[in-house]
Amino acid sequence: MKLSTLLKAIDPISVNALGAERTGQSVERDNKDEADALGAMPHADLPGLDIDSIHYRAQEVQPAGMFVAIEGQAADGHDFMHQALQRGAVAIVVQKEPPQPYLKECLAQSVQSQPIIIRVSDTRKALADLAARFFGDPSEHMTLIGITGTNGKTTVAYLIESILLQAGLKTGVIGTINYRYADKTFNNPMTTPESLDLQKIMAQMLSEGVTHVVMEASSHAMDLNRIRSCWFDVAVFTNLSQDHLDFHGDMQSYWSSKRRLFAEYLAHGPKKERAVAVINCDDPRGKELADSLPMPVITTGSNSGCAIKAENFQCKLIGTTGKVATPEGRFDFKTPLAGAHNVENILSAIGAGAALKIAPSAIKTGIEALSAIPGRLESIANNTGRFVYVDYAHTPDALENALSAIKAIAPARIICVFGCGGDRDKKKRPLMGEIVSRLCDLSVVTSDNPRSEDPLAIIEQILPGARQAKGVEYSDRDLEAGFEKKGFVAEPDRRRAIELGIKASRRDDAVLIAGKGHETYQILGNTTIDFDDRKEARKVLTMLTS
């Protein structure tokens, strides 16, 4: 794509040729009125300059590529301009004026004789807008459904995907577990990819005939402008509870981030006239949000005034049954998904289906066709008479939902193996300890992904909450013969903790292994090791039957 065409997607502060002092050629822009003049400006090289690729990692730059320098949590792309130029970048987008000595160093290392430096006010916004333009604004040509909320995003995404597939629609999903389309599945390192990667994925989906895309939209993605220039047809709100305060600082900032999906992204752009919001009004923030939006809103929940509501539902360990009332009529449903929180997730998915005017019969079939979701109250089959589950719950609210779902229907005792991630919100650690000790007969406090923190230090921050239930503080040896009194044990080795929890259980007991769910790794310091809670649980259960 021509650089002059690409730059029409943004509003540069300045466009200069590095080393232009030798030619006297540069362009300064003070206002957007000059935007159309960029492509026709009298610079000898810019109008004909081709951009073959865009990058935000300097080590990935290809010849004739553009490098956009963004600030990350661990590194700043502005410090790697020289590497991008060494690799053949012909254009670099910055938001900070590079020091003159560094510019001279970059020019000396550049493969190009006169690379272009484009300065903007915000490189993250520029990256999103440039990527959308470069890949042909794929979201404009597909139906895009966004899902945000603290918990339930992945479950709702799977449910909506199943509904869309049952309706005969070619569907893609971009979410926490992976991104997938056309019978292809790819690893996804984060819930919502960086804007460049996101636009590329959607363009690939479009080229494969995908017409509908379901996307989990994290609060980080909105604050970091990853979903900028994504145009949504439907946006779904699941709930709000404490999480990510290490990033957002406080709950109000976190809530403001979530609201952006509706107030900013859904309410503007080429689809704003037909955009629809789907809001869970059983959540207090949801009710607040539904009352404030300018676009049509489909409300879900238990209140009689909600457009989509569940009636007479029953939850068991093997699943949930009930009836749903919608503006198009009522229908019965049954699903292997267990717990009252999953009823809320089901209603959200039904609301999305209704927003897309999908027939109730296809919605019902889609809900019932989904048999399981990786790492979401995922049952581990065994012949020991125990009920063992693995769940991604890593927030206080999600953990309480999962344990409450089990407690309401468990035939005997409940044991929970859990920890808290390192380098994340520390305030939730004692809260999670209290929740598990209150709802369980035995709490096994262990490591999650400790990252750069000391696992023992994390556990010490969980234990004050665990001690509030005034249970017995067990040792590993105490539990070798099982346990009789309510209590807890600390075991930093997660593999050993899973073994302890399952071996301390007996027939009809329920064991929840919480925090990592679908993840197949554990992050210890700077090292990532293979680790899957489900595999570890199966090993222990196999030992018990051998």
PDB file of C-alpha atoms in Angstrom, residues 2 10 17 20 82 85 115 137 139 146 181 232 266 277 294 310 324 347 415 448 456 480 497 528:
ATOM      1  CA  LYS A   2       1.221   3.504  -0.791  1.00  0.00           C
ATOM      2  CA  ILE A  10      -4.278   9.045  10.832  1.00  0.00           C
ATOM      3  CA  ALA A  17      12.524  12.372   6.021  1.00  0.00           C
ATOM      4  CA  ALA A  20      16.153  15.587   5.252  1.00  0.00           C
ATOM      5  CA  HIS A  82      17.681   1.618  15.117  1.00  0.00           C
ATOM      6  CA  LEU A  85      15.919   0.620  10.411  1.00  0.00           C
ATOM      7  CA  PRO A 115      13.507   6.731   5.875  1.00  0.00           C
ATOM      8  CA  ASP A 137     -11.168  -2.420   7.396  1.00  0.00           C
ATOM      9  CA  SER A 139     -14.808  -5.453  10.534  1.00  0.00           C
ATOM     10  CA  GLY A 146     -18.073  -7.982  21.249  1.00  0.00           C
ATOM     11  CA  TYR A 181     -12.447 -20.190  12.214  1.00  0.00           C
ATOM     12  CA  PHE A 232     -19.307  -3.673  16.301  1.00  0.00           C
ATOM     13  CA  LEU A 266     -20.627   0.565  19.705  1.00  0.00           C
ATOM     14  CA  ALA A 277     -26.390  -3.647  23.240  1.00  0.00           C
ATOM     15  CA  PRO A 294     -28.436   5.765  23.268  1.00  0.00           C
ATOM     16  CA  ALA A 310     -35.019 -17.517  32.670  1.00  0.00           C
ATOM     17  CA  VAL A 324     -36.464 -18.913  28.669  1.00  0.00           C
ATOM     18  CA  LEU A 347     -29.253 -15.455  28.776  1.00  0.00           C
ATOM     19  CA  ILE A 415     -12.329 -29.265  48.529  1.00  0.00           C
ATOM     20  CA  ASP A 448      -0.988 -20.175  40.363  1.00  0.00           C
ATOM     21  CA  LEU A 456       5.433 -18.232  49.451  1.00  0.00           C
ATOM     22  CA  GLU A 480      -2.356 -38.380  54.343  1.00  0.00           C
ATOM     23  CA  ALA A 497      -1.304 -29.504  45.988  1.00  0.00           C
ATOM     24  CA  THR A 528       7.307 -21.078  31.468  1.00  0.00           C
TER      25      THR A 528
END
